[in-house]
Tab-separated table of C-alpha atoms in Angstrom:
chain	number	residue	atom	x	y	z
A	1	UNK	CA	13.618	-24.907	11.104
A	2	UNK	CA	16.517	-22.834	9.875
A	3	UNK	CA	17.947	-19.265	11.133
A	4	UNK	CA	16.411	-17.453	8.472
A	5	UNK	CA	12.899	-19.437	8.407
A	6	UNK	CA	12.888	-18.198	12.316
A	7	UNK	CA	13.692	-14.391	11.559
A	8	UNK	CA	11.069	-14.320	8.405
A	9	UNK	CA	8.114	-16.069	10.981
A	10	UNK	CA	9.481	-13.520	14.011
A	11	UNK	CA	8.665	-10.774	11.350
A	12	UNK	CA	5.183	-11.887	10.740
A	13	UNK	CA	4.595	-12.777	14.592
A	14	UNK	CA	1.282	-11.477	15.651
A	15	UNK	CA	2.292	-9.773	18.374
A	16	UNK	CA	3.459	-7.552	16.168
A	17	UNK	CA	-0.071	-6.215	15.759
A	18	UNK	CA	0.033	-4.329	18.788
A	19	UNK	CA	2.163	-1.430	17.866
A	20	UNK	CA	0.011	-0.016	14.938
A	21	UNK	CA	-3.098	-1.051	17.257
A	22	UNK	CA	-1.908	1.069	19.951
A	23	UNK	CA	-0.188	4.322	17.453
A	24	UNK	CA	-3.851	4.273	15.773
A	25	UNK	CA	-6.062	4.557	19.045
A	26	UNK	CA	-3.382	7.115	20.682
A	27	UNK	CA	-4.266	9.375	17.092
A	28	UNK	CA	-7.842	8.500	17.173
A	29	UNK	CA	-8.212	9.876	21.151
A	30	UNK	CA	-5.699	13.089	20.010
A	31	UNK	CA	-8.447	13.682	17.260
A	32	UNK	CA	-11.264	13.184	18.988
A	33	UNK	CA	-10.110	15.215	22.355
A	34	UNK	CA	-8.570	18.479	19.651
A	35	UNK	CA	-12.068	17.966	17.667
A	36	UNK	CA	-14.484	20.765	19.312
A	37	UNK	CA	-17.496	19.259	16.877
A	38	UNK	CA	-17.057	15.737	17.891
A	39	UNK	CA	-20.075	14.950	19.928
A	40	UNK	CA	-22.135	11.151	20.243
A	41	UNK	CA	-25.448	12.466	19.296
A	42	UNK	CA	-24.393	13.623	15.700
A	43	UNK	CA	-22.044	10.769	15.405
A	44	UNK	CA	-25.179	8.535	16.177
A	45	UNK	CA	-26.771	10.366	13.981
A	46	UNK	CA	-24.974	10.036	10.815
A	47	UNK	CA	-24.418	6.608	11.757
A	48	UNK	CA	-28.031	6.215	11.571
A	49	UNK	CA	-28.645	7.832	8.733
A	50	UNK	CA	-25.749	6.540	6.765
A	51	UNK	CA	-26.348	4.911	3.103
A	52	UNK	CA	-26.402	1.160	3.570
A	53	UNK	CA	-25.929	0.584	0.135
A	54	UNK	CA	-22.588	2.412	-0.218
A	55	UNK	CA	-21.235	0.282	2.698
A	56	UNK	CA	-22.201	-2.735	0.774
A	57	UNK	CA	-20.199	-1.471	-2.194
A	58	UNK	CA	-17.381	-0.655	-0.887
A	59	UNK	CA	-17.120	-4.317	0.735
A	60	UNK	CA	-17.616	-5.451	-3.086
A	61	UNK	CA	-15.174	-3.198	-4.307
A	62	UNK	CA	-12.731	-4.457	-1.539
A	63	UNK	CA	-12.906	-7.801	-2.054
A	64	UNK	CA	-12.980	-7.198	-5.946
A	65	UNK	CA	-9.473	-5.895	-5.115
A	66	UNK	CA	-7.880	-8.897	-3.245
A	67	UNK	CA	-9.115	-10.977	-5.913
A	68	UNK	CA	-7.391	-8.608	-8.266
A	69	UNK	CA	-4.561	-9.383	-6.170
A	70	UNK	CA	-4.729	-12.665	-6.463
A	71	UNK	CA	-5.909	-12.974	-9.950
A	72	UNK	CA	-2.163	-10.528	-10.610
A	73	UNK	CA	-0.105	-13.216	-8.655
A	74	UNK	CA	-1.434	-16.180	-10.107
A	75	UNK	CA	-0.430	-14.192	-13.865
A	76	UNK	CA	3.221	-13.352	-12.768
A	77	UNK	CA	3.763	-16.732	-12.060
A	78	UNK	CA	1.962	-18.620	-15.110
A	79	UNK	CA	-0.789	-19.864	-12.637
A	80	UNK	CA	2.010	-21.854	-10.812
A	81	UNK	CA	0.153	-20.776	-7.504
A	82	UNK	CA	-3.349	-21.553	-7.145
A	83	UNK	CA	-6.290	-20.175	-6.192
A	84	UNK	CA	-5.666	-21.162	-2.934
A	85	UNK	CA	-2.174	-20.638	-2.046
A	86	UNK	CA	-2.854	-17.234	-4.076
A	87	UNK	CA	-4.991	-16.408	-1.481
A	88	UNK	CA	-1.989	-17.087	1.555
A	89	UNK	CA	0.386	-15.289	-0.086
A	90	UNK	CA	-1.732	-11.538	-0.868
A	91	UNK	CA	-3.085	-12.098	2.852
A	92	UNK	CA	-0.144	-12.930	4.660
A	93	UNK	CA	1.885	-10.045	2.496
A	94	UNK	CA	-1.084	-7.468	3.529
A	95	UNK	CA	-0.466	-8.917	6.902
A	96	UNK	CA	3.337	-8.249	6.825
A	97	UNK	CA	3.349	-4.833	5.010
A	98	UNK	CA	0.758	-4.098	7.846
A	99	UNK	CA	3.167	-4.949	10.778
A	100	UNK	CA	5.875	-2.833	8.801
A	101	UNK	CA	7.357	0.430	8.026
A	102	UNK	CA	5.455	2.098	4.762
A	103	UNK	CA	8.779	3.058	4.265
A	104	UNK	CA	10.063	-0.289	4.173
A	105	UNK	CA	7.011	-2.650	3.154
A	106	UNK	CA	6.794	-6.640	3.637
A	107	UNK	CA	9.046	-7.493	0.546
A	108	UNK	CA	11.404	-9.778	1.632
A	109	UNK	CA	8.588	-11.637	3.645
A	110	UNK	CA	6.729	-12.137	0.234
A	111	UNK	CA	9.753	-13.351	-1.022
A	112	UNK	CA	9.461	-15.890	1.709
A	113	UNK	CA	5.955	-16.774	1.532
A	114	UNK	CA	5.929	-17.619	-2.016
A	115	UNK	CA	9.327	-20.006	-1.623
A	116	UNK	CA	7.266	-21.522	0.868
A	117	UNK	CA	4.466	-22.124	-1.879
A	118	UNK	CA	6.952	-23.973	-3.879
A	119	UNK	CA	7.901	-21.094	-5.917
A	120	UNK	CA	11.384	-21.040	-6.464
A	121	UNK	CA	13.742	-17.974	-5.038
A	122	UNK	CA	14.776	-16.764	-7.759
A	123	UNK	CA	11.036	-16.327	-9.287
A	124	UNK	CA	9.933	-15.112	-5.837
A	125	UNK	CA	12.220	-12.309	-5.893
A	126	UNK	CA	11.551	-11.154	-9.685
A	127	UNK	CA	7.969	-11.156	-8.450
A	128	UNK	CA	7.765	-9.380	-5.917
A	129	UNK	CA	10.597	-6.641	-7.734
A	130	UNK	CA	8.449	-6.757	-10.394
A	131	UNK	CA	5.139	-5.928	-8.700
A	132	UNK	CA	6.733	-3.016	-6.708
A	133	UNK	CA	7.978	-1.465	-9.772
A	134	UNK	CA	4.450	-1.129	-11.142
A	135	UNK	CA	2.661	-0.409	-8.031
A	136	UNK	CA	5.383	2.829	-7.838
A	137	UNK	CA	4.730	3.402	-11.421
A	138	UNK	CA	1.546	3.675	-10.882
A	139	UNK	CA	1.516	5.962	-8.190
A	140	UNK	CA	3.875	8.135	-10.031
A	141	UNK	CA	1.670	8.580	-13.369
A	142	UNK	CA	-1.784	8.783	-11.690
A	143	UNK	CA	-0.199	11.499	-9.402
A	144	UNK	CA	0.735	12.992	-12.274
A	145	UNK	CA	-2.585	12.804	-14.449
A	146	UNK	CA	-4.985	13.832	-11.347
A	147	UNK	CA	-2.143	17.539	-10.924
A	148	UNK	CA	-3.067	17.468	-14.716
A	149	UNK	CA	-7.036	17.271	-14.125
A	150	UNK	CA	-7.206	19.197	-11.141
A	151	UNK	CA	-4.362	21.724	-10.634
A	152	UNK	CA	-5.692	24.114	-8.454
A	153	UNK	CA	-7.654	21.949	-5.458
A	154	UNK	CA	-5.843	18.613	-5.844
A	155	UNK	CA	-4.298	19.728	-2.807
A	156	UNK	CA	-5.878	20.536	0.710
A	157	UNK	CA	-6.268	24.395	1.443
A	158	UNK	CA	-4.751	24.269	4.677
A	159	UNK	CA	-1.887	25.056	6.694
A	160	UNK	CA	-0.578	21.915	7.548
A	161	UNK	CA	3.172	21.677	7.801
A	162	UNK	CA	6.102	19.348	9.128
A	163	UNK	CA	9.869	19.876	9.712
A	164	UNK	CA	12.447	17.290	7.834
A	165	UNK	CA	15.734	18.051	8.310
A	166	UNK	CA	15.421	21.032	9.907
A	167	UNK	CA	13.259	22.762	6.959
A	168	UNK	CA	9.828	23.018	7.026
A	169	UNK	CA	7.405	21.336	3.994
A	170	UNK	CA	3.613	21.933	3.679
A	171	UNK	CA	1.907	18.914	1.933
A	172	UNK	CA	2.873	20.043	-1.722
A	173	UNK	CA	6.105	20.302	-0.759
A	174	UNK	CA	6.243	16.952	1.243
A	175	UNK	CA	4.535	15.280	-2.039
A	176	UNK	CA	7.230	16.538	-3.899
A	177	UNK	CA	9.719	15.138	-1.719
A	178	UNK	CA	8.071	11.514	-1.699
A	179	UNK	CA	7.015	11.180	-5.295
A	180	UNK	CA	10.541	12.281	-6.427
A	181	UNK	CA	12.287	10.157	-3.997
A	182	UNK	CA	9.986	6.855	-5.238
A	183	UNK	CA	10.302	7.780	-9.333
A	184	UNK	CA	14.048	7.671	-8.413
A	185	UNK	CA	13.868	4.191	-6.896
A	186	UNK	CA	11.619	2.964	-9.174
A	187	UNK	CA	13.638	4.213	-12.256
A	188	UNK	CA	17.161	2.644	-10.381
A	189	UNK	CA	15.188	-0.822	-9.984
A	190	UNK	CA	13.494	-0.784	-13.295
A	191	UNK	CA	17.166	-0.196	-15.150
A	192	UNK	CA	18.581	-3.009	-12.942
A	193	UNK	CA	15.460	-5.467	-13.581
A	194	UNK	CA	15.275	-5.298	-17.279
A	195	UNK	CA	18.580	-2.888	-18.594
A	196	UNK	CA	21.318	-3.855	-17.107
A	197	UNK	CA	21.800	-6.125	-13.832
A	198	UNK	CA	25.212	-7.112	-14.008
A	199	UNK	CA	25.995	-3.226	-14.747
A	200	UNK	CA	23.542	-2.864	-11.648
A	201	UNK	CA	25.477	-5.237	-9.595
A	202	UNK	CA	28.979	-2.815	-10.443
A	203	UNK	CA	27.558	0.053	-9.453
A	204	UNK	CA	26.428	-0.993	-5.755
A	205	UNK	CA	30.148	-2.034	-5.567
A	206	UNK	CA	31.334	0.944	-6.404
A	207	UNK	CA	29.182	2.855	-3.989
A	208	UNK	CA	30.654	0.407	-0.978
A	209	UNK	CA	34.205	0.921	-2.508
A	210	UNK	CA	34.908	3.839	0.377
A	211	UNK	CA	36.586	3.024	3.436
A	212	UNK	CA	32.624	4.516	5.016
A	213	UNK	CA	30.649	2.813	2.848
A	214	UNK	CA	32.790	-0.204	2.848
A	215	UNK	CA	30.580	-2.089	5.979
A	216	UNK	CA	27.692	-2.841	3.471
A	217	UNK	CA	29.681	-4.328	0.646
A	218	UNK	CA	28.554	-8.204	1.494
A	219	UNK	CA	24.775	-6.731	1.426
A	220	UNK	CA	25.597	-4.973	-1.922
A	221	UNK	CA	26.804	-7.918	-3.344
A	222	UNK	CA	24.491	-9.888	-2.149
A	223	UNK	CA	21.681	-7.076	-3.534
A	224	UNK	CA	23.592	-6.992	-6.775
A	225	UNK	CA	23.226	-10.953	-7.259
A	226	UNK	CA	19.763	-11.092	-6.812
A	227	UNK	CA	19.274	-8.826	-9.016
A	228	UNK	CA	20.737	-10.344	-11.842
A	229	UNK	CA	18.808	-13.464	-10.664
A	230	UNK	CA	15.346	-11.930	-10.872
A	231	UNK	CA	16.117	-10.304	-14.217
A	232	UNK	CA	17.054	-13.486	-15.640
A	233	UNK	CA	13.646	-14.875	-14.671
A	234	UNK	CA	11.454	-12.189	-16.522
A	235	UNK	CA	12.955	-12.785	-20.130
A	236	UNK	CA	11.251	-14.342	-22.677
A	237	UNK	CA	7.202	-13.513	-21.476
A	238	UNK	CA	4.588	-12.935	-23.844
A	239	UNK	CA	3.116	-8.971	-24.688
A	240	UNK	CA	-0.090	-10.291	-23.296
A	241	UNK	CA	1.922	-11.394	-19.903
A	242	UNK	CA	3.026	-8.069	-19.289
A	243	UNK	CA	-0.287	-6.334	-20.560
A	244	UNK	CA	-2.240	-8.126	-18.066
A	245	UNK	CA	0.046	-7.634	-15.181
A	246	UNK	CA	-0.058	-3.918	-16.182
A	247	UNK	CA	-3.699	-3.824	-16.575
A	248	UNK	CA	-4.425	-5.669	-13.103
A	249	UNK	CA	-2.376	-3.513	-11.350
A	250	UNK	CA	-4.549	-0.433	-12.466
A	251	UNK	CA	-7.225	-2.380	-11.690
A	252	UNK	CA	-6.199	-2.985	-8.176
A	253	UNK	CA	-5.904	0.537	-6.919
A	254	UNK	CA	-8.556	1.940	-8.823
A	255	UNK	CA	-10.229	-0.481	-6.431
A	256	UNK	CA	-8.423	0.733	-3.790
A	257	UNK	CA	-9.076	4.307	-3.938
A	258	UNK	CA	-13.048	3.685	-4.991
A	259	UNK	CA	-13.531	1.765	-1.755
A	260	UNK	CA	-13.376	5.273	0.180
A	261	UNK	CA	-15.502	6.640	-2.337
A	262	UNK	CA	-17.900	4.198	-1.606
A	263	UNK	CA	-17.676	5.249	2.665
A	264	UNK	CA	-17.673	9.161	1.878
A	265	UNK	CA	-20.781	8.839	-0.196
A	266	UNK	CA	-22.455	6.777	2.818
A	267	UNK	CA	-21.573	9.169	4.801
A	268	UNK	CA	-22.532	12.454	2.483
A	269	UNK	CA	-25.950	10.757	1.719
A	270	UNK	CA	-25.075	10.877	-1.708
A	271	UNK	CA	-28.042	8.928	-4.266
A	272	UNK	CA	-25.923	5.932	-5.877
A	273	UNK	CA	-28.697	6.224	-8.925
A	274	UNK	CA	-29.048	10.170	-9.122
A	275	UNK	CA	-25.861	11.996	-8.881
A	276	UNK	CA	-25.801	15.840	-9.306
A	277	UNK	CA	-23.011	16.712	-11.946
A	278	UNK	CA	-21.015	18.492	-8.961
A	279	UNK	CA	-21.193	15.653	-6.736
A	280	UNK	CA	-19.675	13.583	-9.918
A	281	UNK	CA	-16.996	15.985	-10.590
A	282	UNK	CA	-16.679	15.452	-6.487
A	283	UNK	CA	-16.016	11.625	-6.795
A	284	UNK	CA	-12.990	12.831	-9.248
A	285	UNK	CA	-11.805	14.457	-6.963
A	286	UNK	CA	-12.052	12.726	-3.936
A	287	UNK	CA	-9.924	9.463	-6.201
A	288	UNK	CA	-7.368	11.893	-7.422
A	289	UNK	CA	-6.688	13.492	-3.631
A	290	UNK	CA	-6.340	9.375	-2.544
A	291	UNK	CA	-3.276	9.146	-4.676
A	292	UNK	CA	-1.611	12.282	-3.206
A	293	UNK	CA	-2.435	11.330	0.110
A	294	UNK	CA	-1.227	7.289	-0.425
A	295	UNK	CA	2.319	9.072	-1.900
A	296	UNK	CA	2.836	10.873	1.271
A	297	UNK	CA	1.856	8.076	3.129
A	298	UNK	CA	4.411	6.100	2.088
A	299	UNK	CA	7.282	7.779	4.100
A	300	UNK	CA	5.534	7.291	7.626
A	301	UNK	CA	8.262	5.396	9.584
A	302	UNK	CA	5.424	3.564	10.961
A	303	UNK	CA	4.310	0.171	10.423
A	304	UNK	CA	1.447	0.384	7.878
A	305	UNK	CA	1.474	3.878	8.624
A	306	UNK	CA	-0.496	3.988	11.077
A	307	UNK	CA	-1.279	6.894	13.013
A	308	UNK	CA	-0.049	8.986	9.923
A	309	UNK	CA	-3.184	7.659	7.670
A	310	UNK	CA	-5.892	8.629	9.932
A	311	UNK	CA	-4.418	12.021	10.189
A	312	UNK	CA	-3.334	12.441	6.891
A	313	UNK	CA	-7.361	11.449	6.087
A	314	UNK	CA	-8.398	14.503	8.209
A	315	UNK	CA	-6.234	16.869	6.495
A	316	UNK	CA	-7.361	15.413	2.896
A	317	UNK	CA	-11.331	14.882	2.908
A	318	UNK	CA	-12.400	17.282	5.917
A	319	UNK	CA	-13.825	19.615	3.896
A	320	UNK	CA	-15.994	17.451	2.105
A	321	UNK	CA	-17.759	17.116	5.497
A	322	UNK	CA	-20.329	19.982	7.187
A	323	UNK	CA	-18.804	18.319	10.947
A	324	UNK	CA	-15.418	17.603	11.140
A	325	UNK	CA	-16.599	15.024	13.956
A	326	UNK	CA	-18.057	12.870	10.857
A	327	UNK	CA	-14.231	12.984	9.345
A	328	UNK	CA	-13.121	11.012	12.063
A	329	UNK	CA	-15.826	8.465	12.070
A	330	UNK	CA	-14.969	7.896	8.541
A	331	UNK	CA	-11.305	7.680	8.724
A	332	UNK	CA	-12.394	4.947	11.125
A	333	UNK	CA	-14.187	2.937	8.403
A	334	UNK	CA	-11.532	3.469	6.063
A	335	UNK	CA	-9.125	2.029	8.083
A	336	UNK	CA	-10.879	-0.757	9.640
A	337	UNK	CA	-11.537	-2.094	5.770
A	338	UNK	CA	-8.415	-1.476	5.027
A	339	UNK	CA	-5.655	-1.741	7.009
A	340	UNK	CA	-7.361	-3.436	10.854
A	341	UNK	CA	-9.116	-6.303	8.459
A	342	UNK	CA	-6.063	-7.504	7.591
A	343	UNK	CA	-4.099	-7.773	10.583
A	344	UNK	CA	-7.403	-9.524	11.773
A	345	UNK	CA	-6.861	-11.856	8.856
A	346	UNK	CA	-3.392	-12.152	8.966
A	347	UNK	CA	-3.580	-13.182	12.620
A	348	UNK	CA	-6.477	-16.180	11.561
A	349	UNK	CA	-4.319	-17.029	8.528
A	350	UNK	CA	-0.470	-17.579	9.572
A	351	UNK	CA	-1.667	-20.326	11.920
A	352	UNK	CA	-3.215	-22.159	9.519
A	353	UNK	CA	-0.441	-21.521	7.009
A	354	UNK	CA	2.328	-22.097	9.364
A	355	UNK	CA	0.433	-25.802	10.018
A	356	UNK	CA	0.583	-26.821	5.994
A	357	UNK	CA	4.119	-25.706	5.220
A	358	UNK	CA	5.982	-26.456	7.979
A	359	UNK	CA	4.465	-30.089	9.600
């Protein structure tokens, strides 16, 4: 086994698992010892009483996603990958985004995983540049269309607040700040993916051209090559390609997002067959405030953010709740189906997947 094939498996080690384990308990005991209203009998309570039938939905809704997932892989790369090895790569790519900076994501170890599944390199990388690009565009224009819907109480009415650089940002202001910062990316990527590589390519040269910047010239070139690689390997598709790709990656984190709609509802006893029209207009809301909140997410420092996403959740969604102790019970849910499962899985999987590709 080469170098590289060592530092990609390091990455997705298990052990890895431990850090975000350990970050999300320490918040969970900080919010449960600062939460005055967080006592066992109501927690039993609502536990007890919770709607059964919303749990069950969400776990539909979940796995509806990973097979969206799966369904979007197996499209990008003309059913090359089946079923099967579809279903390594999306878990063991949850697994690694899990163990890794938001910030920074599980990219190159998709890249990686999909070699490994007999897909070459240079269709790897376009891939995986390619789904990024629309997961960010995504975020950017639903962000966008829920301010549009619901201008006034998108946002929390609270006084949270966090210092960056010496200047303090509530959460509008730290939404602003991430959502501008990944349109930017996204639009820098897009250009070099489908406008211009090569032109791409000269201008990360440029930018290491000073005697500072000078030390990351071999990655720039290297960054600059791949590029032009991966664009190379998206010419020529279909409309239909690209419409289903587009349309699958809506469908994916619609699925996302209605998962938690699913747990609040168990949670607010809500009727899944006789909704009031304000607890409707409530589910709107409670989708569009998931896209803020997954925007600011996304520039935790720590690995799958955790510790940020349960108290992010808190500041989001605790006024939907008469106890603020349910909140936290919640958050728990939410996390444990989304986030806990797969490092679970991931841990199960890579064994198994380390055995068939490298015997």
């Amino acid at each position: 086994m080469d170098t590289q094939q060592q530092k990609m498996l390091k990455n997705l080690s298990p052990t890895k698992t431990l850090i975000p384990v350990f970050i999300g308990i320490a918040i969970y005991a900080y919010m449960v010892w600062s939460d005055d209203s967080f006592h066992g009998d109501t927690i039993l309570e609502s536990l007890g009483n919770m709607n059964i039938w919303w749990i069950l939905l969400s776990f539909v809704v979940l796995i509806g996603r990973d097979a969206g997932y799966m369904y979007r892989i197996r499209t990008l790369t003309n059913n090359h990958l089946s079923w099967n090895s579809s279903f390594f790569v999306i878990m063991l790519w949850e697994f690694a985004s899990a163990v890794t900076p938001s910030v920074v994501g599980g990219t190159s170890v998709a890249v990686f995983i999909m070699n490994k599944e007999k897909i070459s390199f240079g269709k790897a990388l376009s891939y995986v540049m390619l789904t990024a690009i629309l997961d960010n565009l995504f975020f950017v224009f639903a962000s966008i269309l829920v301010i549009l819907l619901f201008p006034g109480s998108i946002f929390p009415t609270n006084n949270y607040s966090a210092e960056l650089l010496g200047v303090t940002l509530g959460l509008k202001q730290i939404f602003v700040v991430s959502v501008s910062l990944i349109a930017i990316y996204t639009a820098f990527m897009a250009w070099g993916l489908f406008i211009g590589p090569k032109t791409f390519k000269k201008f990360l040269w440029s930018l290491t051209s000073t005697r500072f910047t000078k030390r990351w010239r071999r990655l720039a070139v290297k960054s600059g090559n791949e590029m032009i690689v991966a664009s190379r390997e998206l010419r020529g598709h279909p409309t239909s390609y690209w419409l289903k790709v587009i349309l699958s990656t809506i469908f994916i984190w619609c699925s996302r997002y209605a998962m938690l709609n699913c747990l609040i509802n168990a949670f607010l006893y809500i009727d899944l067959f006789a909704m009031s029209q304000g607890q409707l207009l409530d589910q709107f809301l409670i989708f569009g405030r998931q896209i803020i909140m997954w925007i600011v997410m996304l520039i935790s420092p720590t690995p799958g953010s955790a510790g940020t996403a349960e108290y992010f959740f808190g500041e989001f969604f605790k006024e939907f709740f008469n106890d603020g102790g349910i909140v936290i019970i919640v958050a728990l849910f939410w996390r444990l189906f989304t986030y806990y499962t797969y490092l679970l899985i991931g841990v199960i999987v890579l064994p198994t997947w380390i055995t068939k590709r490298f015997k």
